[in-house]
Short mmCIF file of C-alpha atoms in Angstrom, two decimals:
data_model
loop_
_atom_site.label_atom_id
_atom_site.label_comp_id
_atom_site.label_asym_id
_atom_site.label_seq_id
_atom_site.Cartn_x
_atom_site.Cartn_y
_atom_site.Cartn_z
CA UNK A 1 0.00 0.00 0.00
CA UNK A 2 1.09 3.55 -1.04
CA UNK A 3 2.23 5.66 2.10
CA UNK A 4 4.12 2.80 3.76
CA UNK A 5 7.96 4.47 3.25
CA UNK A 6 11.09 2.69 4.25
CA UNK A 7 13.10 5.67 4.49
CA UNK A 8 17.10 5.42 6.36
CA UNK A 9 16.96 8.87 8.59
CA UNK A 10 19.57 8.46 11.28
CA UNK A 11 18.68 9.82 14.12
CA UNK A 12 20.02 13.45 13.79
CA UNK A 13 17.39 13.61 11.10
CA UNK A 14 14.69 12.87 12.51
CA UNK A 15 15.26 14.99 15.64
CA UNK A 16 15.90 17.81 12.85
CA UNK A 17 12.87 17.00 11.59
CA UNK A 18 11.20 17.37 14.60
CA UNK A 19 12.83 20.77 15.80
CA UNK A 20 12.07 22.01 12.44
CA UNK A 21 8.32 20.91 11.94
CA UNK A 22 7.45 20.32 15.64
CA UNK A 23 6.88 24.09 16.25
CA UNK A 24 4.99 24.94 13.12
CA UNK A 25 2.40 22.19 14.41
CA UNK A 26 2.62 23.88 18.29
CA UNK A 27 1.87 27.28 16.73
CA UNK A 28 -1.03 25.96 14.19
CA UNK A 29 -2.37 24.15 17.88
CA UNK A 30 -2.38 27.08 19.26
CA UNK A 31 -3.88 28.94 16.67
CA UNK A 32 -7.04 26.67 16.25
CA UNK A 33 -8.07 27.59 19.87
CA UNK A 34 -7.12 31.35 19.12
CA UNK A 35 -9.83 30.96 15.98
CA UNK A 36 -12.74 29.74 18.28
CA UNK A 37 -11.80 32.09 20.78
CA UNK A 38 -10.41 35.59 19.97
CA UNK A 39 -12.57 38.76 20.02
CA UNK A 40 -9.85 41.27 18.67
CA UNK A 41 -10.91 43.80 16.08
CA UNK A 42 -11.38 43.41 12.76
CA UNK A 43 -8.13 45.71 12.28
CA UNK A 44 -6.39 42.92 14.42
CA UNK A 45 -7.74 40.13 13.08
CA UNK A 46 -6.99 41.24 9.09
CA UNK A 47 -3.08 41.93 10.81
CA UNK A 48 -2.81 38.34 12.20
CA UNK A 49 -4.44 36.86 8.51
CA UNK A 50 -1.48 38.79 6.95
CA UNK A 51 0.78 36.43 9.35
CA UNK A 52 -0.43 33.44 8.48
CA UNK A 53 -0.77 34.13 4.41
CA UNK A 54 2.66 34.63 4.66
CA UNK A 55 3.45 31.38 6.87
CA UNK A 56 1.52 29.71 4.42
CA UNK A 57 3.37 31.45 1.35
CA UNK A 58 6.69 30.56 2.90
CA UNK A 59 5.81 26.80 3.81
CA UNK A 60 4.14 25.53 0.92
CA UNK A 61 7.19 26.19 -2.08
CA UNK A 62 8.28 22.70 -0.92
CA UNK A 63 5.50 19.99 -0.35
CA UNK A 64 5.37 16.20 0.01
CA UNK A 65 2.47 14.79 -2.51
CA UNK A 66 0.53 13.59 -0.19
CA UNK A 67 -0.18 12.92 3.48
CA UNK A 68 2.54 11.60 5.90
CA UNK A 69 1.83 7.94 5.83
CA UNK A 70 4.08 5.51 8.19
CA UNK A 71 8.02 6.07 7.82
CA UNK A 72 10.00 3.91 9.46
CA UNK A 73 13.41 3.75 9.58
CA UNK A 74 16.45 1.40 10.10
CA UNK A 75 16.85 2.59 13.63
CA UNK A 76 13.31 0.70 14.35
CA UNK A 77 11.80 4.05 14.90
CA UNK A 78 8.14 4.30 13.05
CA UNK A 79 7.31 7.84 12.80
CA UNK A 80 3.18 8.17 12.39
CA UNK A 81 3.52 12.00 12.40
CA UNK A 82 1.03 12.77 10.32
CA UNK A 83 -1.61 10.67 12.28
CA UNK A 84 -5.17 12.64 13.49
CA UNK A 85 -5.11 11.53 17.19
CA UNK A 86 -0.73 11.31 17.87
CA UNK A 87 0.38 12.85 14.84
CA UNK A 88 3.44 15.49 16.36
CA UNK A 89 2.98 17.02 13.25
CA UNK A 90 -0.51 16.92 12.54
CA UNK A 91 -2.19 20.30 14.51
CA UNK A 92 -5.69 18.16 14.36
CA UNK A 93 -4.28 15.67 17.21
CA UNK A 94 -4.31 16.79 20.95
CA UNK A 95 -1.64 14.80 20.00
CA UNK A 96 -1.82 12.46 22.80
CA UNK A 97 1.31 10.24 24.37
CA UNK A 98 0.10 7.06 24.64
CA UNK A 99 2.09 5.07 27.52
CA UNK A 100 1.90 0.89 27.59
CA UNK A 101 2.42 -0.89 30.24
CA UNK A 102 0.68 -3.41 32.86
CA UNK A 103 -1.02 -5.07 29.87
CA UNK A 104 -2.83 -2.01 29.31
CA UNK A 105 -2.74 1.04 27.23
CA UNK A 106 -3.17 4.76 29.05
CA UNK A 107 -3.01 8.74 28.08
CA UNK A 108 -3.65 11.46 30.15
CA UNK A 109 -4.13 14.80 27.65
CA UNK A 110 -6.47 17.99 27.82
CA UNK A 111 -8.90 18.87 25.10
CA UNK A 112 -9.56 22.41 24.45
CA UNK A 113 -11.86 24.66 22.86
CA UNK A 114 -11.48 22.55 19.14
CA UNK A 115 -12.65 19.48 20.10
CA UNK A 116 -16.65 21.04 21.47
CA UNK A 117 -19.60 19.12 20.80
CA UNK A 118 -22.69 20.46 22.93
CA UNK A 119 -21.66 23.25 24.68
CA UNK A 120 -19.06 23.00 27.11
CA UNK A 121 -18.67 19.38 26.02
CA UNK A 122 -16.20 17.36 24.45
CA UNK A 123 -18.26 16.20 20.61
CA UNK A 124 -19.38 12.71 20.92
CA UNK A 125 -17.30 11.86 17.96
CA UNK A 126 -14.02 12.66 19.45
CA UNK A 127 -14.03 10.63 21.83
CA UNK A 128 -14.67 7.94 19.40
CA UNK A 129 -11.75 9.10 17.46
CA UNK A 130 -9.45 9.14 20.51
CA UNK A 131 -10.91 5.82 21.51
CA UNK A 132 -10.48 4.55 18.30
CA UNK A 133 -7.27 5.06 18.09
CA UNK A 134 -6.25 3.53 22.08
CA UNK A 135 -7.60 0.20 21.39
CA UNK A 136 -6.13 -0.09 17.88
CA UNK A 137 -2.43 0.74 19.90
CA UNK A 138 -3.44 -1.53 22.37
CA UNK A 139 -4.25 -4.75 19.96
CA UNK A 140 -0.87 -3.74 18.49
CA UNK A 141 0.96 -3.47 21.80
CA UNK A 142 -0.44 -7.13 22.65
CA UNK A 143 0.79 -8.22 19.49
CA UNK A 144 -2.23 -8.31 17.68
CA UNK A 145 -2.16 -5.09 15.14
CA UNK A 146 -5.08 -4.85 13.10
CA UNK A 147 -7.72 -2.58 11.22
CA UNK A 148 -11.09 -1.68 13.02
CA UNK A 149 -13.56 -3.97 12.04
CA UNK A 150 -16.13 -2.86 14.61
CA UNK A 151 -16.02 -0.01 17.26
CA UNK A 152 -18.74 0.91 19.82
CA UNK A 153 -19.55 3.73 22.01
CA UNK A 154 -21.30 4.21 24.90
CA UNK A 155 -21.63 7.61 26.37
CA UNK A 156 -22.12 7.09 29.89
CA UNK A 157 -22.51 10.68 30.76
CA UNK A 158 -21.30 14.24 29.19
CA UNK A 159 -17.70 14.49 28.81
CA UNK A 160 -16.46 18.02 29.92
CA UNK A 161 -13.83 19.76 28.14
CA UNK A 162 -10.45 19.64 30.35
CA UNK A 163 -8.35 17.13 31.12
CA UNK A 164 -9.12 13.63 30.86
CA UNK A 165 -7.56 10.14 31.06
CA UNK A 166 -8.49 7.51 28.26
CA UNK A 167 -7.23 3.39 29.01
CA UNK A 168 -7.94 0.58 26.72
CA UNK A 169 -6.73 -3.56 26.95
CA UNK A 170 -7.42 -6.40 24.97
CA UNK A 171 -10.31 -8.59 26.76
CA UNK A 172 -9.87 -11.41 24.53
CA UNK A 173 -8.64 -13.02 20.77
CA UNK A 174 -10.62 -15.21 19.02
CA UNK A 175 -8.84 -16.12 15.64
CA UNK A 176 -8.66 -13.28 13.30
CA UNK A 177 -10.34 -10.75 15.30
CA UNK A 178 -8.80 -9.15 18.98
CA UNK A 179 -11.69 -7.66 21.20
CA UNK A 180 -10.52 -4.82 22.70
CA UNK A 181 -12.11 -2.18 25.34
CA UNK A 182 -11.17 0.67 26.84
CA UNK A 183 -12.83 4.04 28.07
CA UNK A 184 -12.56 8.03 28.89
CA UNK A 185 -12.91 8.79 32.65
CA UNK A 186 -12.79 12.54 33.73
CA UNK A 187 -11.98 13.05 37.65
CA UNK A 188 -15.63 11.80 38.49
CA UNK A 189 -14.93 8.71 36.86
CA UNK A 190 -15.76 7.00 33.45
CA UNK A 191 -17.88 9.10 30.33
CA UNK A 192 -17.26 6.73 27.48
CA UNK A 193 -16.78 3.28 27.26
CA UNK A 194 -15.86 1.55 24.03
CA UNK A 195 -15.22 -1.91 22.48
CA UNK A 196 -13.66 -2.59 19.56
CA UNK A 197 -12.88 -5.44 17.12
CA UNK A 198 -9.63 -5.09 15.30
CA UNK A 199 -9.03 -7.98 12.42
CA UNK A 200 -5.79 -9.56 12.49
CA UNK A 201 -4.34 -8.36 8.79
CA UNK A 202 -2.60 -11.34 6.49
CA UNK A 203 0.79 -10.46 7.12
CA UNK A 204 0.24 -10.94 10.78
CA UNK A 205 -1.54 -14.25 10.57
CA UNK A 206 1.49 -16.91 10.41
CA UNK A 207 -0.62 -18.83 7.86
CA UNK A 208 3.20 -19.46 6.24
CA UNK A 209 1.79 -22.28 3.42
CA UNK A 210 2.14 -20.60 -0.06
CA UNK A 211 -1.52 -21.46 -1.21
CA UNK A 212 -2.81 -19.18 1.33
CA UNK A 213 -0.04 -16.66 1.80
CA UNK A 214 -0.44 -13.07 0.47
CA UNK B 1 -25.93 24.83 31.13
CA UNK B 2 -23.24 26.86 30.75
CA UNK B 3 -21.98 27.78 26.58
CA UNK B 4 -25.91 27.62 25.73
CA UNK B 5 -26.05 31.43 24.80
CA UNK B 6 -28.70 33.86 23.73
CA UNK B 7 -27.48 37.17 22.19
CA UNK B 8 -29.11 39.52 20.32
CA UNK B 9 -26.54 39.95 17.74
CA UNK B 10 -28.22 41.52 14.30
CA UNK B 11 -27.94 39.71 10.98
CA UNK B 12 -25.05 42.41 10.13
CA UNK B 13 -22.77 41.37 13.39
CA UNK B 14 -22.82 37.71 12.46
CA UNK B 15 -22.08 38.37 9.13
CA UNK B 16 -19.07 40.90 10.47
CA UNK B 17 -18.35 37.93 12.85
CA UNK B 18 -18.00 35.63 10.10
CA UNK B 19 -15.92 37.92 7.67
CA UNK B 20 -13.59 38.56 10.39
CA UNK B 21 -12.77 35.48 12.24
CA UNK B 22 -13.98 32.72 8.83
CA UNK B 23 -10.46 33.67 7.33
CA UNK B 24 -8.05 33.17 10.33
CA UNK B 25 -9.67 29.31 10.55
CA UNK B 26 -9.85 29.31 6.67
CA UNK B 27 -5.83 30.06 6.90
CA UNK B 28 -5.68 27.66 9.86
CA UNK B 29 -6.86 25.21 8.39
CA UNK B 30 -4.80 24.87 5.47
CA UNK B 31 -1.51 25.55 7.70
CA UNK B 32 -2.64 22.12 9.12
CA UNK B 33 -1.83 20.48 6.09
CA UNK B 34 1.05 22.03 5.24
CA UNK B 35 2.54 21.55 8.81
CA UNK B 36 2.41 17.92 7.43
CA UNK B 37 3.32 18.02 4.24
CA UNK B 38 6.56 20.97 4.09
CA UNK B 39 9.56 20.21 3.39
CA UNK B 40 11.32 23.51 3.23
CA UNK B 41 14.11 24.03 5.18
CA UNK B 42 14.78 25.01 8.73
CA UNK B 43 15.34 28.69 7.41
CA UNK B 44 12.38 28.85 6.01
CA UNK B 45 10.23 27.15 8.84
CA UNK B 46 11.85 29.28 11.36
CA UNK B 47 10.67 32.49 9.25
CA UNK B 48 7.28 31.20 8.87
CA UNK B 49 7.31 30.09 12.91
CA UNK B 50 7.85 33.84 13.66
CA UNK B 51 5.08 34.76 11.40
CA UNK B 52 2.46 32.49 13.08
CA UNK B 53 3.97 33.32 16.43
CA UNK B 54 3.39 37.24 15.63
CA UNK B 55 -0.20 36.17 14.68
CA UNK B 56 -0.59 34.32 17.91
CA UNK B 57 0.46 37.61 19.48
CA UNK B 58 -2.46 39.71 18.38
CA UNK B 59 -5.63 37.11 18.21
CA UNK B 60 -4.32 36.49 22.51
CA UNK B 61 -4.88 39.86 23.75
CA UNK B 62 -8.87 39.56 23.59
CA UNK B 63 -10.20 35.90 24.19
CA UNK B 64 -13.62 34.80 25.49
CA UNK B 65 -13.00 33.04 28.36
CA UNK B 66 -14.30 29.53 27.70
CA UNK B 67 -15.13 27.60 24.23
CA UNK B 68 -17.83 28.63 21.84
CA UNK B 69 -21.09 26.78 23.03
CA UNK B 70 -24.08 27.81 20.63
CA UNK B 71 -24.92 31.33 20.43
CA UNK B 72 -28.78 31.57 19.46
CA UNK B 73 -29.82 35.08 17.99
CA UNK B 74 -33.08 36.68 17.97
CA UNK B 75 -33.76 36.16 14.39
CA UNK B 76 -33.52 32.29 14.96
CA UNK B 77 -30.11 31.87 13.84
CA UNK B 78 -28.38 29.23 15.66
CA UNK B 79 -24.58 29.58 15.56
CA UNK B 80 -22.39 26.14 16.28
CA UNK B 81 -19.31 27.79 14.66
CA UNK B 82 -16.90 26.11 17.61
CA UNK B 83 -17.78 22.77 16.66
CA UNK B 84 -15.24 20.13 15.79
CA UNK B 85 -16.92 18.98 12.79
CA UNK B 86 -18.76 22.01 11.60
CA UNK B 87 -17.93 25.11 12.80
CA UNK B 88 -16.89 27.68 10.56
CA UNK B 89 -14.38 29.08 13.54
CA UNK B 90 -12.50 25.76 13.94
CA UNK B 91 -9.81 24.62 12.01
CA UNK B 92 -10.30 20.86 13.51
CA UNK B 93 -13.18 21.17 11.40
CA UNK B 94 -13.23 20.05 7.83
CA UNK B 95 -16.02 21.61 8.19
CA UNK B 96 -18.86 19.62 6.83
CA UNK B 97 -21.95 21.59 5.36
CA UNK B 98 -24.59 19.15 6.12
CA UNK B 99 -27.44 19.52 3.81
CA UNK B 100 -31.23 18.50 5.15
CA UNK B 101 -33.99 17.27 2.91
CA UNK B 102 -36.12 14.25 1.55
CA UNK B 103 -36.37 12.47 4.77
CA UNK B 104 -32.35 12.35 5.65
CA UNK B 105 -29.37 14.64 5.77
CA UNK B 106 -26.03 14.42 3.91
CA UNK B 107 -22.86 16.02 3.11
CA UNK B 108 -20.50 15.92 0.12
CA UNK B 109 -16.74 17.12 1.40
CA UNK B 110 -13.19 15.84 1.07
CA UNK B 111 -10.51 15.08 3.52
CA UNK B 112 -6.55 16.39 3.70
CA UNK B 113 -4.20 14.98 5.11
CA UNK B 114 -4.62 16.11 8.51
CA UNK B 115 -7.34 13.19 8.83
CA UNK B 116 -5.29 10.52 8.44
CA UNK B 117 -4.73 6.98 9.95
CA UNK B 118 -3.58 4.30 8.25
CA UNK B 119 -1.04 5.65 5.21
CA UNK B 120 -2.97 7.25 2.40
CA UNK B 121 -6.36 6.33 4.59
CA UNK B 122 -9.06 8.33 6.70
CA UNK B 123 -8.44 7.60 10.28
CA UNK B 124 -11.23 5.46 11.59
CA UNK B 125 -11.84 7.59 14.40
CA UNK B 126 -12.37 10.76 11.97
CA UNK B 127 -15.25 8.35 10.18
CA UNK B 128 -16.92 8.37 13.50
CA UNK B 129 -15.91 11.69 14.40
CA UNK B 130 -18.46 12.79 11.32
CA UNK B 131 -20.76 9.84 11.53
CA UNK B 132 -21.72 10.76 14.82
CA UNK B 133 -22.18 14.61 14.08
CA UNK B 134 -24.31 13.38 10.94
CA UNK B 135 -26.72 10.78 12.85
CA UNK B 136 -27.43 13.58 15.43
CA UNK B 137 -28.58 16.20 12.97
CA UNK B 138 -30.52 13.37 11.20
CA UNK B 139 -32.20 13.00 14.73
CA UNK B 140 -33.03 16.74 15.14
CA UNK B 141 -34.09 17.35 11.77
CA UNK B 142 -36.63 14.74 12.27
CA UNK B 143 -37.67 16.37 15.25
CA UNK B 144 -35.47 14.30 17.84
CA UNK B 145 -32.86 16.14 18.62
CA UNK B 146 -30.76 14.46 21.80
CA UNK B 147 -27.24 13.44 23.20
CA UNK B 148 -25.70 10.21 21.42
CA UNK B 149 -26.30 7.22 24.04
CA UNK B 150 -25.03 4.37 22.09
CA UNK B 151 -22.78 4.48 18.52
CA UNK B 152 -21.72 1.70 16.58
CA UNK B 153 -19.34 1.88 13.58
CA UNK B 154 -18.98 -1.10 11.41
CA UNK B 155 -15.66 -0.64 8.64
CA UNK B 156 -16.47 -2.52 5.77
CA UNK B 157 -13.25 -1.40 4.14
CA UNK B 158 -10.56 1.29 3.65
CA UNK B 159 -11.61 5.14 3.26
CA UNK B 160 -9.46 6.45 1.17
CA UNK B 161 -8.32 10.62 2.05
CA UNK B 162 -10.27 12.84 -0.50
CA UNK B 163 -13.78 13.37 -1.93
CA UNK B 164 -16.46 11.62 0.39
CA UNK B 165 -20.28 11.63 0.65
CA UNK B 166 -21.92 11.01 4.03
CA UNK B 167 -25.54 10.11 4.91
CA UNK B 168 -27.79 9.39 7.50
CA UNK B 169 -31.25 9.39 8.38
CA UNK B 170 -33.66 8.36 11.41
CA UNK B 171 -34.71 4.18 11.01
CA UNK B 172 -37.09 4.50 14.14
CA UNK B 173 -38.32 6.00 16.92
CA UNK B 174 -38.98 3.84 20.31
CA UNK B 175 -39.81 6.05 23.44
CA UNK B 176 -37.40 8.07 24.06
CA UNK B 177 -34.63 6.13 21.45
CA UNK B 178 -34.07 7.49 18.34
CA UNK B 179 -32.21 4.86 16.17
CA UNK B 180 -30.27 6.61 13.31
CA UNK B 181 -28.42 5.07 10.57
CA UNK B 182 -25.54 6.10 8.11
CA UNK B 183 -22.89 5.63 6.23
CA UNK B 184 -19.58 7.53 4.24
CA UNK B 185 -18.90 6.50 0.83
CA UNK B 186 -16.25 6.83 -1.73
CA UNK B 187 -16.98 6.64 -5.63
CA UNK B 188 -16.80 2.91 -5.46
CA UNK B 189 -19.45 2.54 -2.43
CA UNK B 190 -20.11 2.43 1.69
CA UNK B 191 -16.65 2.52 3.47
CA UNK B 192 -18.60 2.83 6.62
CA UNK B 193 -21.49 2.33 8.38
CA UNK B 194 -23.09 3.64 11.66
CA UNK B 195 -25.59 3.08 13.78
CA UNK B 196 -26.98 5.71 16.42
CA UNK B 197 -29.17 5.88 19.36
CA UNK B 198 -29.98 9.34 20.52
CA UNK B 199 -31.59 9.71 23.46
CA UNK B 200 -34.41 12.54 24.02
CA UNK B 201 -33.49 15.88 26.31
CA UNK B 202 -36.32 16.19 28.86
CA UNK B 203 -37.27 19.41 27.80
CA UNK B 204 -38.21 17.81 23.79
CA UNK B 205 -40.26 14.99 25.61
CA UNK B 206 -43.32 17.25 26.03
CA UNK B 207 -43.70 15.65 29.74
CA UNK B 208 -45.12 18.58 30.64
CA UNK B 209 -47.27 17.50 34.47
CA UNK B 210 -45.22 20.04 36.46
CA UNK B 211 -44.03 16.98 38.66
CA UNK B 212 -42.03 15.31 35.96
CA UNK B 213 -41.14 18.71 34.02
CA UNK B 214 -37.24 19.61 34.69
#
């Protein structure tokens, strides 16, 4: 599939890349809250779109063709930069650090203004998106990696915007497909609970006899 | 609750509002994708870091204090422009113009980079990010609006990044439950499919014996 890149960036180039992009993703953060939020004039407001026309002028004379994929490199470092929910270089992720350990999956993060459903509320459908993306990393981190085949929500009770906690854990494999749950808990306890069913793809299946192989 | 708000702003102020903040998340918006995609070099990142940085700078010194909630106007206008998958002030949005009519509601919109998962694919999470916005306007347009209780996503293959076409549209009411159904689809068919269950605010039941009435 298109987007998977073997690329061989020591490690001085990736931590260049990372010094070098990191902060225009910080900034662009920052400036999505900024959006919702700011009340300056319209005097103001034109002065700051000047900024960022010419941000955009300066960045876009060199572009990738397309989104950031998966590169890994020969150092065993996978870089999924570009990704919505953990993406350091995607401004649409929080982006959450998601810590394994314990047999379990865990992130603590904050959501601000840009991620608002009903007012005052984190939307419905990002906490799926968050969720979504903790039990996929914790079928992987049990050794089980896999696209969603399923994923359901329950919303327990109104998420508030702030900081949260989200866990997630395999419950149990059976063949192809790894159930997985895991939930968002504010500090009154749990808001969303999810399970998901990730399918174990080909390439992770061990079926090693050539008819069947792929 | 707090973030429900009723101004009296006139047609002319939300238009102002619009023409002065709709181009910072316009701008925002596509610095998300080129945060991803630049290559240019650490010269010219730097240069266009100072330039957001300045922007940052004059959008902080007036901020309303928490996120945008929905400001309702006299004339009826009803302004969600905070929301994560609609609002015309945030970036995080793509944002989706969700049209009503013949019994269901859609949208016809296309997704950058910044919504990515797997390489080259929408993020699963970002399906159900916009499913679950979709299935709750299908529930208010038909007169049910309410909080998502349950959501269920079922991936029936890969969404590709680019032009998309959601639907959705109420299956049945039962009680309280309003079961909604959906689905985002690509030239070649239904990527996904979700089902809703949105669950009717007191105040829309009509339970109006002043003992039950909240």
């Amino acid at each position: 599939m298109s987007g998977y890149e073997f690329d061989d960036a020591t490690a001085e180039e990736i931590e260049a890349e990372s010094a070098t992009y990191g902060p225009i993703a910080h900034a662009t953060r920052r400036l999505a809250d900024l959006s919702i939020r700011t009340q300056v004039s319209s005097e103001a407001a034109a002065r700051a779109h000047e900024h960022l026309e010419a941000a955009i002028a300066l960045l876009e004379t060199d572009l990738a063709d397309g989104p950031y994929g998966l590169k890994h490199s020969s150092l065993g470092i996978t870089r999924a930069w570009g990704n919505a929910v953990v993406g350091l270089r995607n401004p649409i992720a929080p982006p959450l650090n998601i810590v394994h350990g314990d047999g379990m999956v865990w992130s603590d993060f904050a959501l601000t203004a840009a991620y608002e459903g009903p007012p005052s509320l984190v939307h419905g459908g990002v906490s799926a998106l968050i969720l979504d993306q903790l039990l996929g990393e914790a079928a992987s981190a049990a050794g089980k990696p896999g696209m969603t085949g399923t994923l359901t929500l329950r919303y327990r009770r109104a998420t508030p915007l702030g900081a949260l906690r989200a866990e997630a854990r395999v419950d149990r494999a059976e063949g192809i497909k790894t159930y997985v749950v895991g939930h968002i808990a504010d500090a009154e306890g749990v808001c969303v609970e999810a399970e998901g069913v990730f399918i174990l793809p080909r390439w992770a299946r061990g079926e090693e006899t050539p008819e069947r192989f792929e």
